[in-house]
mmCIF file of C-alpha atoms (C1' of nucleotides) in Angstrom:
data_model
loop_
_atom_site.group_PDB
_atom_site.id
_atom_site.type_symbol
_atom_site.label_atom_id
_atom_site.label_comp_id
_atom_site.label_asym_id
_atom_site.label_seq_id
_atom_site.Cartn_x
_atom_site.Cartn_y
_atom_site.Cartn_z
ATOM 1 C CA UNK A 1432 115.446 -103.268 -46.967
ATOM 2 C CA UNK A 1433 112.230 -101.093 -47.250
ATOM 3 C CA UNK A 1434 110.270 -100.557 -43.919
ATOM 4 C CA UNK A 1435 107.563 -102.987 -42.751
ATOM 5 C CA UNK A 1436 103.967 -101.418 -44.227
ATOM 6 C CA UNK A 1437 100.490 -102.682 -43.014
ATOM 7 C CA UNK A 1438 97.240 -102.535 -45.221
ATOM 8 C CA UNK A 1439 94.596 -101.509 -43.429
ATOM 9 C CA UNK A 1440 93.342 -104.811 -42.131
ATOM 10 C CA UNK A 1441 96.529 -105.322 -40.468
ATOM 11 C CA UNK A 1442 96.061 -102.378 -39.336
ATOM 12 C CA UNK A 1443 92.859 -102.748 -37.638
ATOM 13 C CA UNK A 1444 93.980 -106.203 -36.186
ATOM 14 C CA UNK A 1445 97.079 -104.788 -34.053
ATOM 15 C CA UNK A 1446 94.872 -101.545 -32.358
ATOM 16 C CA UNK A 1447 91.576 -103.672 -31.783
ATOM 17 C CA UNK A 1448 89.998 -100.696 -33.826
ATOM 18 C CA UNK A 1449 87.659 -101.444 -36.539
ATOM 19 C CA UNK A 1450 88.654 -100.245 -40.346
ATOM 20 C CA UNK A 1451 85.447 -98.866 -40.916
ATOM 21 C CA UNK A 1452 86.476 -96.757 -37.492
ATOM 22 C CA UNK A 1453 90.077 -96.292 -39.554
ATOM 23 C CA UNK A 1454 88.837 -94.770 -42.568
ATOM 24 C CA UNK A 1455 85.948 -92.835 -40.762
ATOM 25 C CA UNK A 1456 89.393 -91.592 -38.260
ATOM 26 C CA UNK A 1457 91.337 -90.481 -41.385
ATOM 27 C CA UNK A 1458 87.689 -88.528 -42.875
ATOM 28 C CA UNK A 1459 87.894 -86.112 -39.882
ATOM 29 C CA UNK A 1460 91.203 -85.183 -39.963
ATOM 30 C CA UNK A 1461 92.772 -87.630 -36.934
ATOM 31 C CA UNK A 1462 94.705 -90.005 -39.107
ATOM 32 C CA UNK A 1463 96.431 -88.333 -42.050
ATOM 33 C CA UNK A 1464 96.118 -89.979 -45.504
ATOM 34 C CA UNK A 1465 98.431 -92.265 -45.963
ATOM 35 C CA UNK A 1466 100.283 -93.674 -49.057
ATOM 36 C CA UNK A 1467 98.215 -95.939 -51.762
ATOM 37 C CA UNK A 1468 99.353 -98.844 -53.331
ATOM 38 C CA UNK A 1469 98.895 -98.550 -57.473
ATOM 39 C CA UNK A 1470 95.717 -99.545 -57.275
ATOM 40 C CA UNK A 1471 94.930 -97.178 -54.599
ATOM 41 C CA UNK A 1472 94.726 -99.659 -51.032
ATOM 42 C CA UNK A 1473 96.199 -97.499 -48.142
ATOM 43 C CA UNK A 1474 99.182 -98.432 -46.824
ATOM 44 C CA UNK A 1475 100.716 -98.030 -43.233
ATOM 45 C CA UNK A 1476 103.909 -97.602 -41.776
ATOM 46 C CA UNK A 1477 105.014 -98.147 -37.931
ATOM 47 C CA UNK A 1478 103.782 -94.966 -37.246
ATOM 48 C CA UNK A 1479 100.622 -94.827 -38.398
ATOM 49 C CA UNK A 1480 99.830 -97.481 -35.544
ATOM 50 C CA UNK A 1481 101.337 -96.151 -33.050
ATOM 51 C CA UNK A 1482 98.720 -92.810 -33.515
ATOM 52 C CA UNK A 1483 95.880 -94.969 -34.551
ATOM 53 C CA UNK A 1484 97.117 -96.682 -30.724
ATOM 54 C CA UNK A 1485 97.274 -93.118 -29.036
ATOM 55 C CA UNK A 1486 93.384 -92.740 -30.709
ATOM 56 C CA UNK A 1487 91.901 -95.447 -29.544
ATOM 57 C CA UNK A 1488 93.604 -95.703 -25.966
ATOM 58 C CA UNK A 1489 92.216 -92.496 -25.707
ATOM 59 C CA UNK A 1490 89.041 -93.258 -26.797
ATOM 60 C CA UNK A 1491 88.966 -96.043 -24.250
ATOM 61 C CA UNK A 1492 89.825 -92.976 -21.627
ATOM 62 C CA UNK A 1493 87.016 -91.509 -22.607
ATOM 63 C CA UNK A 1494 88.438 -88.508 -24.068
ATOM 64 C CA UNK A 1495 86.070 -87.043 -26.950
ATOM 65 C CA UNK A 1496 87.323 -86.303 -30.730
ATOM 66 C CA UNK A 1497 87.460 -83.238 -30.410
ATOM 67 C CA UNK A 1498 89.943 -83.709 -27.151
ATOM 68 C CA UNK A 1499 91.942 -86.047 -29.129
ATOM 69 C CA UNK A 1500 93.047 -83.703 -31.765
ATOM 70 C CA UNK A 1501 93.725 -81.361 -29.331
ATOM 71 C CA UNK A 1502 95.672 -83.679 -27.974
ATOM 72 C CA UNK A 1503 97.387 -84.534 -31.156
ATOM 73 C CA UNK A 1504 98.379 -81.289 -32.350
ATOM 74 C CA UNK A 1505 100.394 -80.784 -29.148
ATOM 75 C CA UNK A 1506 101.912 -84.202 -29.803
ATOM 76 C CA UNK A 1507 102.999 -83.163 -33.179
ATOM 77 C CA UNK A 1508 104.115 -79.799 -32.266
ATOM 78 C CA UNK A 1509 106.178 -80.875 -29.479
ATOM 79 C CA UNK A 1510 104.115 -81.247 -26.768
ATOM 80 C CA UNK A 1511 103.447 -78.734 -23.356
ATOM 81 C CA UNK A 1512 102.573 -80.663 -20.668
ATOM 82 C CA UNK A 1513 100.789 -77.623 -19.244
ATOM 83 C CA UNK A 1514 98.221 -78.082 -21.625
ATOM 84 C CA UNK A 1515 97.832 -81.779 -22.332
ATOM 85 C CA UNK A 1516 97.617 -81.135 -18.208
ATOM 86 C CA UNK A 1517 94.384 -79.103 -18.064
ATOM 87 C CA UNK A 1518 92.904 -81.331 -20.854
ATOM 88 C CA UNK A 1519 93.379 -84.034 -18.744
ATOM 89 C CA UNK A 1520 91.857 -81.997 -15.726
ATOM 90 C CA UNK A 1521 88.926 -80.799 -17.197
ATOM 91 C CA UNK A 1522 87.826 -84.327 -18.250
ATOM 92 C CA UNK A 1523 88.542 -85.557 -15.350
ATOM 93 C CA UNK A 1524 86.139 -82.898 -13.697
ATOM 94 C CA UNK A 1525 83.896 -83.760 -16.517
ATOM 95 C CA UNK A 1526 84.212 -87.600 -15.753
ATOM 96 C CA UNK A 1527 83.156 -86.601 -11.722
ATOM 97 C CA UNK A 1528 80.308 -84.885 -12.578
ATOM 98 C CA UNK A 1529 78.963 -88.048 -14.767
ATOM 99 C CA UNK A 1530 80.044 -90.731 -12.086
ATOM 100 C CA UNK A 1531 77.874 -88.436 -9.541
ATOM 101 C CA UNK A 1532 74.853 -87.818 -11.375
ATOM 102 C CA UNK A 1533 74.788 -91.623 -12.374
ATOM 103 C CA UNK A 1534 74.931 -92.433 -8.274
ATOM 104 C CA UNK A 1535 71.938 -89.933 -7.680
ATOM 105 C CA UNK A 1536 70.145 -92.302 -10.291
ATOM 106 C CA UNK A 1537 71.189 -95.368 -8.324
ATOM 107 C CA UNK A 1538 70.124 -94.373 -5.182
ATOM 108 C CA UNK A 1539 66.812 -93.228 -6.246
ATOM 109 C CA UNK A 1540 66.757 -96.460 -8.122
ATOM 110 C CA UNK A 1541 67.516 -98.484 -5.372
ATOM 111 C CA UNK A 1542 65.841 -97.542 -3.201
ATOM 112 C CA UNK A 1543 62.712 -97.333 -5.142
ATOM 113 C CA UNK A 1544 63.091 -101.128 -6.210
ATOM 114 C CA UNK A 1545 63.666 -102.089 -2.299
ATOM 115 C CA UNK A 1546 60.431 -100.601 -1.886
ATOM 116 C CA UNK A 1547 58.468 -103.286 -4.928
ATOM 117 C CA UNK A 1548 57.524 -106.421 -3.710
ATOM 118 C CA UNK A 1549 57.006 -107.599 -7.040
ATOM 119 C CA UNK A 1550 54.660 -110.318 -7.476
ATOM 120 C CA UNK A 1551 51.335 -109.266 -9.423
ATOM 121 C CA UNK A 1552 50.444 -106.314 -7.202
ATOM 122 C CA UNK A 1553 48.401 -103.825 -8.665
ATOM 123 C CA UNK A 1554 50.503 -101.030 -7.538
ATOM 124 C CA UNK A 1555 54.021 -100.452 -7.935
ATOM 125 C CA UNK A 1556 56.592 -98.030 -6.073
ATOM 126 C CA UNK A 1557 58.379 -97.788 -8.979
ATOM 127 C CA UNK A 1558 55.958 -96.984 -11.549
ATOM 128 C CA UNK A 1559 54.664 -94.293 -9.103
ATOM 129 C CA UNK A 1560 58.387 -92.671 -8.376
ATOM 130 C CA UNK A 1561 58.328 -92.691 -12.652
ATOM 131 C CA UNK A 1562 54.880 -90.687 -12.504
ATOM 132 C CA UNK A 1563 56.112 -88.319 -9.682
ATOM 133 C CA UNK A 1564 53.399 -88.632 -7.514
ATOM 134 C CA UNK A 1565 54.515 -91.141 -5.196
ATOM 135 C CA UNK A 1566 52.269 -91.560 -2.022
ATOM 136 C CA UNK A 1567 53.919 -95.031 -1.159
ATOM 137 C CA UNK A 1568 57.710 -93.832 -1.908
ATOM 138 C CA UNK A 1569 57.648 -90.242 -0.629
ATOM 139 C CA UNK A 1570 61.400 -90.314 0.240
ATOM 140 C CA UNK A 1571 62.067 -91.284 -2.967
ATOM 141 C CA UNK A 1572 60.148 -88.695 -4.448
ATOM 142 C CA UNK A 1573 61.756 -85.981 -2.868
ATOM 143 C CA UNK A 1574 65.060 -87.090 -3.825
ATOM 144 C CA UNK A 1575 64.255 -86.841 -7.809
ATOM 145 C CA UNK A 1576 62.799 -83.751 -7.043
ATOM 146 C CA UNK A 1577 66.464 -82.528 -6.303
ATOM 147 C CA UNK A 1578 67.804 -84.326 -9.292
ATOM 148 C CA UNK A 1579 68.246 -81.410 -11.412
ATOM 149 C CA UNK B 932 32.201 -77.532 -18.494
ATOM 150 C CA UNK B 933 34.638 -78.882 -20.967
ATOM 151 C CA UNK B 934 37.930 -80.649 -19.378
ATOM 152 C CA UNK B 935 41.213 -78.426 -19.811
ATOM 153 C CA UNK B 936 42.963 -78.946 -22.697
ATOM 154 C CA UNK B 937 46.491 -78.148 -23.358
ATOM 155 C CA UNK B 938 48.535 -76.815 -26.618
ATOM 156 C CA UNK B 939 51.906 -78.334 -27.390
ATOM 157 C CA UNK B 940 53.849 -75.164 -26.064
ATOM 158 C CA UNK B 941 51.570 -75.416 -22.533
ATOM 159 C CA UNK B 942 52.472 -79.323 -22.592
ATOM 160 C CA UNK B 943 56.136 -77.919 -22.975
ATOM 161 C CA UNK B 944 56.098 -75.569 -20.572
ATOM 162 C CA UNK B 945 54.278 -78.185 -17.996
ATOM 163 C CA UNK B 946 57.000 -81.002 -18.390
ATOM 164 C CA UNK B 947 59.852 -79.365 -18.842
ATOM 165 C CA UNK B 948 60.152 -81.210 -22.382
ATOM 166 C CA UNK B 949 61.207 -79.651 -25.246
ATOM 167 C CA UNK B 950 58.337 -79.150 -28.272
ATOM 168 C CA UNK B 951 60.433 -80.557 -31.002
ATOM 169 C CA UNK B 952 61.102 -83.826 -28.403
ATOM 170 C CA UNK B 953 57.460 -84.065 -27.978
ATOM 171 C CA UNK B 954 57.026 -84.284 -31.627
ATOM 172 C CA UNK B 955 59.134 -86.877 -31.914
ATOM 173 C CA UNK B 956 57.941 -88.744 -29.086
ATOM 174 C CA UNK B 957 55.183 -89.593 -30.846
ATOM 175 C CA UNK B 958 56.464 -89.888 -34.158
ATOM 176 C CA UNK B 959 58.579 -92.793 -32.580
ATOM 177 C CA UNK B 960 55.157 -93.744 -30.571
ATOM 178 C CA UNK B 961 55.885 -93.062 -27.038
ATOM 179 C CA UNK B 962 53.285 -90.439 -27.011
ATOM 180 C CA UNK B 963 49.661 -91.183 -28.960
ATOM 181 C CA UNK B 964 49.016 -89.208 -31.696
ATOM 182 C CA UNK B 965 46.470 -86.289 -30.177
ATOM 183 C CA UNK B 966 42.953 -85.049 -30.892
ATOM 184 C CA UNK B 967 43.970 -81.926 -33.641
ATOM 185 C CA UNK B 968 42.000 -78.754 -33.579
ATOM 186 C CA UNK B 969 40.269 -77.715 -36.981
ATOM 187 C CA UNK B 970 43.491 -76.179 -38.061
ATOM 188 C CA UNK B 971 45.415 -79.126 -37.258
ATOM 189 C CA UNK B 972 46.973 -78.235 -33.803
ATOM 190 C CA UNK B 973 47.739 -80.623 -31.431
ATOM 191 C CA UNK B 974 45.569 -80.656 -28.326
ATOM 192 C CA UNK B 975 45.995 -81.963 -25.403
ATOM 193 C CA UNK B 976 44.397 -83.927 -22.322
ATOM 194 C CA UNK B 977 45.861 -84.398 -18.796
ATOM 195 C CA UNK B 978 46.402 -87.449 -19.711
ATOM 196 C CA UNK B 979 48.720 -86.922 -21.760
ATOM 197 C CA UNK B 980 50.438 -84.340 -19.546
ATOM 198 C CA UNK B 981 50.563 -87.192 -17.372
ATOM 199 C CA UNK B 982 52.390 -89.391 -19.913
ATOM 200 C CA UNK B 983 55.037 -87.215 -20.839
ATOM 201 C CA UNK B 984 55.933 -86.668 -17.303
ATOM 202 C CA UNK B 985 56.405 -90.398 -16.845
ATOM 203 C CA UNK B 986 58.504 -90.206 -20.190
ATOM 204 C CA UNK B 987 60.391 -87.035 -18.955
ATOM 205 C CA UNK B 988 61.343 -88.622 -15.596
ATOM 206 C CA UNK B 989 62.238 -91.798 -16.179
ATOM 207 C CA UNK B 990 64.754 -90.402 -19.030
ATOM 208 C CA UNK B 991 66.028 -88.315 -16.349
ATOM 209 C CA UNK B 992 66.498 -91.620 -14.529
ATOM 210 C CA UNK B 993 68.352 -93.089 -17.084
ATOM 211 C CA UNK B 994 65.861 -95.268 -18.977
ATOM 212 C CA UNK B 995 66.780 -95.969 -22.690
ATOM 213 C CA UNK B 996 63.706 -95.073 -25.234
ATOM 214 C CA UNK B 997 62.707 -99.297 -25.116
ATOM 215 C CA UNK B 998 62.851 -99.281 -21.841
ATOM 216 C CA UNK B 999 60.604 -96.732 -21.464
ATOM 217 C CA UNK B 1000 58.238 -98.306 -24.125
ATOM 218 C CA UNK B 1001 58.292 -101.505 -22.529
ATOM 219 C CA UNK B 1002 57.013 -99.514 -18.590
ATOM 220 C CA UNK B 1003 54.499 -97.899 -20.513
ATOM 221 C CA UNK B 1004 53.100 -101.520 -22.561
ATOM 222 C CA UNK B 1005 53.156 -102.758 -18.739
ATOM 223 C CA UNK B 1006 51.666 -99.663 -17.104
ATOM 224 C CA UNK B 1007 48.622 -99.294 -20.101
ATOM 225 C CA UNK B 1008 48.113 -103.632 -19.243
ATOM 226 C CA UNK B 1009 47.917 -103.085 -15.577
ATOM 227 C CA UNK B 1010 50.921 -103.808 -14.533
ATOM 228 C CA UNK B 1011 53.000 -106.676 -13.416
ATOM 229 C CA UNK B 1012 55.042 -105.451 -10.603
ATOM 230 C CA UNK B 1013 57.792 -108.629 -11.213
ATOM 231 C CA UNK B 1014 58.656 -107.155 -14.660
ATOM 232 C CA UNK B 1015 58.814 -103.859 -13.799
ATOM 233 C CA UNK B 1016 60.784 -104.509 -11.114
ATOM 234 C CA UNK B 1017 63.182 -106.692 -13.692
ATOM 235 C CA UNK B 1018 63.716 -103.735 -16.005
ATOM 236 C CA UNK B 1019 64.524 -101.501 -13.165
ATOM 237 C CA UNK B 1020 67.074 -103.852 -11.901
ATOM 238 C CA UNK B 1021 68.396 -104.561 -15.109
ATOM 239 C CA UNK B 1022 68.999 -100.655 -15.428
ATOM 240 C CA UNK B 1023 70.266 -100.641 -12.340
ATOM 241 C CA UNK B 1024 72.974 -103.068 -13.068
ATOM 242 C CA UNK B 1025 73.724 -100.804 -15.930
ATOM 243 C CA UNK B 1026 74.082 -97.974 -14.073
ATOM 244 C CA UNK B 1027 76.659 -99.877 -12.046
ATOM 245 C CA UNK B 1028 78.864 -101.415 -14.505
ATOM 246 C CA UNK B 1029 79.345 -97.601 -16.024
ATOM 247 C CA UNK B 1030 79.727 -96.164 -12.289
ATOM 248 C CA UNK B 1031 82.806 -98.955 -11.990
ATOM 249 C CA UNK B 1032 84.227 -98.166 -15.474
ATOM 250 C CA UNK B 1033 83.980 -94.280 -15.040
ATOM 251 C CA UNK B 1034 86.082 -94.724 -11.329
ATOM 252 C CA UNK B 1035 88.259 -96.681 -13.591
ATOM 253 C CA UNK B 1036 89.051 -94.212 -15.830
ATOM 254 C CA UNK B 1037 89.574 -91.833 -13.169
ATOM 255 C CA UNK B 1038 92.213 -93.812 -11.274
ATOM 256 C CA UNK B 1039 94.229 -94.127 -14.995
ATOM 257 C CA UNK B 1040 93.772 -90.222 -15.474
ATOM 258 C CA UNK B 1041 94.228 -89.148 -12.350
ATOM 259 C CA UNK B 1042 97.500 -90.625 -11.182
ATOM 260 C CA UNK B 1043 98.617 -89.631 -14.679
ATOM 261 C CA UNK B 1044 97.727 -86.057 -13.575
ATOM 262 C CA UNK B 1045 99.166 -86.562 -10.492
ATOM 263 C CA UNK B 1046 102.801 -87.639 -12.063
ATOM 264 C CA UNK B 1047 102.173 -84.503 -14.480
ATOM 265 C CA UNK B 1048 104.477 -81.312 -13.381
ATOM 266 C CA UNK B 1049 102.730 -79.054 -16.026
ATOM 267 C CA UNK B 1050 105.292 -76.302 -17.268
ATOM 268 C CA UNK B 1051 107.221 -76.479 -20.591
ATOM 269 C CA UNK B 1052 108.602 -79.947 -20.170
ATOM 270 C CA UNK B 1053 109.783 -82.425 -23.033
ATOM 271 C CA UNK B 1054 108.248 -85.358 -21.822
ATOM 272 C CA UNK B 1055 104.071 -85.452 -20.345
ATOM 273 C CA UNK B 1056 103.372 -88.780 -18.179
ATOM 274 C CA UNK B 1057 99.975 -88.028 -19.325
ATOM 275 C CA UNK B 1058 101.077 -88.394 -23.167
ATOM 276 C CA UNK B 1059 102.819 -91.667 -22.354
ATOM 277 C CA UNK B 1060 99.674 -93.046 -20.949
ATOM 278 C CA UNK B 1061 97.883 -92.377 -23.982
ATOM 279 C CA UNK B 1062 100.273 -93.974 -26.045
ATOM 280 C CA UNK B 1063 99.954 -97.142 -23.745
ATOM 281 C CA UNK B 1064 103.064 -98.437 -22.655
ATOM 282 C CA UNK B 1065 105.021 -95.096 -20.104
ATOM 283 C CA UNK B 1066 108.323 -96.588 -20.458
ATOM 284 C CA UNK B 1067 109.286 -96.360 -23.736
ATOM 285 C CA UNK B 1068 108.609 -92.490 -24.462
ATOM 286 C CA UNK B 1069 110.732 -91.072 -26.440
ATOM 287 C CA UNK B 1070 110.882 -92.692 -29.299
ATOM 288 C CA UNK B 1071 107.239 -93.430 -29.132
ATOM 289 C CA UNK B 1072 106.851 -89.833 -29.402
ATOM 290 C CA UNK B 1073 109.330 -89.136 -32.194
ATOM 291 C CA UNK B 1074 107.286 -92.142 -34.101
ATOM 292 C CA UNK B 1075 104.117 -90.345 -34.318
ATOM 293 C CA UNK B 1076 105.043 -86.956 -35.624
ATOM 294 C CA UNK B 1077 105.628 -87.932 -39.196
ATOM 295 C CA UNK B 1078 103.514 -90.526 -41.030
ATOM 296 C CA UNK B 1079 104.765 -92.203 -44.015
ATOM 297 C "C1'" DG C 130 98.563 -116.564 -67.922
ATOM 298 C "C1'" DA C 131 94.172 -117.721 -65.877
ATOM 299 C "C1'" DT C 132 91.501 -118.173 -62.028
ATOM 300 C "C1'" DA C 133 89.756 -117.882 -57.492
ATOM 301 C "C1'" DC C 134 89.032 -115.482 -53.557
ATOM 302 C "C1'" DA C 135 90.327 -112.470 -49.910
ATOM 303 C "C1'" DA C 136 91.169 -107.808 -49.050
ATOM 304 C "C1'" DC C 137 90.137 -103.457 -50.073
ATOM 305 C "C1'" DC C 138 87.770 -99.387 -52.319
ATOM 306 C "C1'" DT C 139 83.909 -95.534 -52.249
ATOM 307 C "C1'" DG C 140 79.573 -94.088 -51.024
ATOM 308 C "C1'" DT C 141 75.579 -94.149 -48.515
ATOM 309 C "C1'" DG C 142 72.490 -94.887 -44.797
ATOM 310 C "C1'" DG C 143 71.508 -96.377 -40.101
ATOM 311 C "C1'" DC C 144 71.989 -96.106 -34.924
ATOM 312 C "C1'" DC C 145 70.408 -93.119 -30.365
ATOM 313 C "C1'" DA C 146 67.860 -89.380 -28.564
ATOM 314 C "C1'" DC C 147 67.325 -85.474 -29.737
ATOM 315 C "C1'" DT C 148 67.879 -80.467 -31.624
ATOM 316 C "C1'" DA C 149 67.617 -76.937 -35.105
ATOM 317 C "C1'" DC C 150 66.249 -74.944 -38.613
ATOM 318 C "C1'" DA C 151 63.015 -73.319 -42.991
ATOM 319 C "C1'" DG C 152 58.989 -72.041 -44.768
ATOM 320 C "C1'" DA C 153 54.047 -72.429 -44.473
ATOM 321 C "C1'" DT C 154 49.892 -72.162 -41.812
ATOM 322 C "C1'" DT C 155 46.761 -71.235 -37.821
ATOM 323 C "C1'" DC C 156 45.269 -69.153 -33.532
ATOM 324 C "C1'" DA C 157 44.105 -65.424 -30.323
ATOM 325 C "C1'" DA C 158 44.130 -60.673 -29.054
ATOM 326 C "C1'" DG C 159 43.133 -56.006 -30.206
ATOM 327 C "C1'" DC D 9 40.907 -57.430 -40.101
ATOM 328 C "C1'" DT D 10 45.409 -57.232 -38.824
ATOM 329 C "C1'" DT D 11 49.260 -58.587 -36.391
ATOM 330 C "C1'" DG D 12 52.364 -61.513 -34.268
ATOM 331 C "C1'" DA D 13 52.915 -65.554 -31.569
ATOM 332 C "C1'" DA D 14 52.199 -70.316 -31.814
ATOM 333 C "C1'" DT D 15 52.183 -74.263 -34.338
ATOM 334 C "C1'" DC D 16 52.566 -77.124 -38.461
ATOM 335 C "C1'" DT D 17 55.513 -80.459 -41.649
ATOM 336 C "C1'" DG D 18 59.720 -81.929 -43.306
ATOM 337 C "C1'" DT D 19 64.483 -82.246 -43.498
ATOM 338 C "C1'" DA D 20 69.080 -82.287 -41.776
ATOM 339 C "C1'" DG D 21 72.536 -82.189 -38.276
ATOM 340 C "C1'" DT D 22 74.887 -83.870 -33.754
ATOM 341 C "C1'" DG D 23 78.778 -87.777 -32.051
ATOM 342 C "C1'" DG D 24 81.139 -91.782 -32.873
ATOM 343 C "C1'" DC D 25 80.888 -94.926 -35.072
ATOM 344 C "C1'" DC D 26 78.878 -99.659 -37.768
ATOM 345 C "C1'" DA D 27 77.001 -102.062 -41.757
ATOM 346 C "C1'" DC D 28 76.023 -102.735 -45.957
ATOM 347 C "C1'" DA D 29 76.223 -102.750 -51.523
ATOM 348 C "C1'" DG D 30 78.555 -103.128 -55.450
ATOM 349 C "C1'" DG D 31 82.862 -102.586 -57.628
ATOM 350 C "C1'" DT D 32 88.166 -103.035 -57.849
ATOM 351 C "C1'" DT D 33 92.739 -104.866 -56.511
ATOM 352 C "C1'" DG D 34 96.155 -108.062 -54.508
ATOM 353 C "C1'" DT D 35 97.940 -112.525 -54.177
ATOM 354 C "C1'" DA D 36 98.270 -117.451 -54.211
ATOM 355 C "C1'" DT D 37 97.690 -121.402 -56.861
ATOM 356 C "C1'" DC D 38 97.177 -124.049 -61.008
#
DNA sequence: GATACAACCTGTGGCCACTACAGATTCAAG
DNA sequence: CTTGAATCTGTAGTGGCCACAGGTTGTATC
């Protein structure tokens, strides 16, 4: 008995990833091309999913394209941890640096917002941190000064 | 005497914002379209120094393009603190969701790191991750190198 | 075998917020 | 008047997709 297959909306329904997002995977090189039915619909096997699976859990980890066929060529050519390892590092580094910068913002928004009364005043703390030259929020100020 | 007037490059150079995203700042209608000079150069009040540094910064604070459009409709109408207050919060809660789904991510990666010995070995914790369920390896891993 | 209709095909263009050219023109200094 | 920097317009590319349009195929039912 021949081997279960899956056209591409099948496909799509088991990873959660959109076949649009399939064929644009299989354009750039992540997916291979797969078989065609006669009149030329793509059809999966078991495996297929599972690597459209590793894509888009990776995806969801953030990992970039490019990563992910890094990724995948150590996969396919049996794997060194060592490397997959300082992939995994350097996003990781990468993902620090992003979770830091975005708490700089929230202080500076924070505190900014605790300073607005809101109501129909004429002046805002806010608008004046946006404009820089804050004379009501001069903490504030100085901390987007520092902001890079 | 006449007031100072500024060319694109000077603007640049002022605000830190590149010419080519100046340009487009207006072509998208952040920015009015400047007085031109006989030859057809743009040129430039305070003003509109002013502007772009509002523009500039609140990018650098996070604020999406409409966001941005919208502070500016409120700051050229004089301003309704409430509202701007809203958007900023609104941001704010933004910024927050992606702070909690970056720490996320960094929990997943880094206890996969963590289980990670580097070296030469067959099997990467980090790899089974990726492909979603760590218990089931091996064959996992023998399913994805040939597609069908 | 005919028909209906879902699934699928390719190709193209849009999204965000820019950035990077190419090739023509203008400005300012000497 | 010449030179070279600055600026002009227009187009195309980035990443990671999504959304069509308009045509073809697969499959279930009559």
């Amino acid at each position: 008995m021949p081997a279960k297959r899956y056209g591409i909306g099948a496909l799509s329904r088991d990873t959660g990833c959109n076949i649009e997002t399939i064929r644009y995977y299989e354009r750039i090189g992540l997916l291979p091309e797969p078989p065609r039915s006669a009149g030329g619909h793509r059809s999966y096997a078991v495996e297929g999913a599972n690597r459209l699976s590793f894509i888009v859990r990776s995806r969801e980890l953030g990992f970039s394209v490019p990563d992910i066929r890094e990724l995948l060529t150590l996969v396919d050519s049996g794997i060194t941890c060592e490397e997959v390892k300082t992939i995994t590092l350097t996003h990781l580094d990468a993902i620090r640096a992003r979770i830091n910068d975005l708490r700089r913002l929230e202080t500076v928004l924070q505190s900014a917002a605790a300073d607005c009364e809101g109501g129909d005043a004429p002046e805002c703390p806010i608008i004046d941190v946006l404009f820089g030259h804050s004379e009501a929020a001069p903490q504030v100020k100085a901390q987007i000064e520092t902001q890079g």
